Steps between C-alpha positions, in 0.01 A plus 500: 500500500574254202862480479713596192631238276863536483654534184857547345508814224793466260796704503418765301754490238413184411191658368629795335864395425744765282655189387407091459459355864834280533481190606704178620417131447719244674477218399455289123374197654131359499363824659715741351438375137143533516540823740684671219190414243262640757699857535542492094104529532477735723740701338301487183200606679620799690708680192128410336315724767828747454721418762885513448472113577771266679843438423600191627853336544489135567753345722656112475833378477352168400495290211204288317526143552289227340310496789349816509306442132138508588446598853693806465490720174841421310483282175721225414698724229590730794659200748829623581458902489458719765155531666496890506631535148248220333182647697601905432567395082170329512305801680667754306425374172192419583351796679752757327659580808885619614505283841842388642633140606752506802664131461614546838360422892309791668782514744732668754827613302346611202744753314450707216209555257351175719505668871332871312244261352419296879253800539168509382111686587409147530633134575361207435695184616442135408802302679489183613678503900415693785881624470440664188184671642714640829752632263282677257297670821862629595605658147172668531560585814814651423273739279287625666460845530604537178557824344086609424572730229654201319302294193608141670411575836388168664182481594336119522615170583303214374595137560341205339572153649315126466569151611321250285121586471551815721633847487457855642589812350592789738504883414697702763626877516848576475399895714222598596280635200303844612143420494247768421246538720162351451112543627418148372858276548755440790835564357792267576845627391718194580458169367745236703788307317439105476857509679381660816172375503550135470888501622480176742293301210782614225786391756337196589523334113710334369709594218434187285439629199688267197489539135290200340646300217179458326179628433350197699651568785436900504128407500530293790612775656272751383161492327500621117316797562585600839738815377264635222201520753741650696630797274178546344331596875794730549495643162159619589556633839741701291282623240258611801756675689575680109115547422342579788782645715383313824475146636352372763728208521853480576534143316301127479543170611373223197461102537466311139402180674184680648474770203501780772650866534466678829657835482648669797385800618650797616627591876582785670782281711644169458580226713738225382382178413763269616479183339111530391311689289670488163403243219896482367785693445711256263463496139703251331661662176 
């Protein structure tokens, strides 16, 4: 008997939402600038197919430097404001949308109007240090099991990393999703965290992340085009998730030096990968 392919159907509200899907970017640096573009499109295209959309709150207590100009999306009038505030003013005119910059870090201690916003249907973090990874997996962990009647119930994790020609972008559940069931698919209701998956690797690196003081040396670092290719893959696992309310894929592993994407597959169980098995996990802002 040919066996089932296993797939991952969407949480259902995501598809038939009473209000626009929330949704947290962390992160204003060379992923998260072109990340927020991507989710501006897709935004755009599911209000077009009459979907509430996304409302998205972008987190960054950063500020642009003259470095940043060119391989991450800030122009040199906007060198010295926030990251959050110049990328949300740009969207929002642009696109005609309400979104929300939180100039702070996506961090334990949050208080007021900051900690009721930490929640969202979806997260999508582009940090730079395996630190920052471990602590966003344990905010979300702190919510889940979130009230399921509510409109920002968390739902998906998605974590987008590269090193210089390499990344990997990584989709994980935050509870299990019910799965209908299904003649043709295998259902899979849980979709592991980077953090749990790839723990050792993530403990084993180094935190050496530094800002650059010019563009020069930011490309040394990192290819030009390494973070758009990046957000533009995840953008459309996205817009599959939205469109066809299924994926076979959980996430993909891409190589600009070789021009390749392999995607990963689904799995009923995981095994952690120790130190091998993941492309990178730091992205320098």
């Amino acid at each position: 008997m040919k066996k089932k392919e296993l797939v991952h159907y969407a949480a259902p509200y995501l598809l038939n939402p009473t209000n626009a899907i929330i949704v947290n970017l962390i992160g204003a640096g060379g992923t998260g600038s072109n990340m927020i573009s991507a989710l501006a499109r897709l935004n755009y295209t599911l209000v077009a197919l009459d979907h509430p959309g996304l409302h998205l709150r972008l987190w960054d207590d950063d500020v642009v430097t003259p470095a940043n100009i060119g391989r991450q999306l800030f122009a040199p009038c906007e060198v010295g404001l926030q990251k959050s505030v110049a990328l949300i003013n740009r969207v929002n005119r642009f696109f005609g949308t309400d979104w929300s910059a939180i100039p702070e870090r996506y961090t334990h201690g949050l208080r007021g109007e900051a900690k009721k916003a930490a929640t969202a249907n979806i997260t999508i973090s582009c940090v730079d240090t395996p630190q920052a990874r471990f602590e966003i997996a344990d905010i979300l962990k702190e919510q889940a099991g979130h009230n399921p009647y509510s409109a920002d119930k968390p739902y998906y994790w998605m974590d987008c990393g590269n090193a210089r020609y390499t990344g990997q972008v990584l989709l994980s559940t935050l509870d299990p999703i019910p799965q209908p069931s299904s003649r043709k698919y295998d259902p899979v209701d849980t979709l592991p965290r980077i953090t749990d998956e790839y723990k050792a690797q993530l403990l084993a690196q180094k935190n050496n992340h530094q800002p650059s003081c010019s563009m020069a040396e930011a490309l040394r670092k990192q290819s030009l085009y390494v973070n758009s290719t990046l957000t533009q893959l995840a953008g459309s696992l996205l817009e599959q998730l939205f469109t066809q309310g299924y994926t076979p894929y959980r996430g993909f592993f891409f190589n600009l030096k070789t021009f390749r994407v392999q995607p990963i597959p689904l799995c009923k169980t995981f095994v952690s990968q120790g130190t091998k098995g993941i492309t990178a996990t730091a992205q320098a802002a």
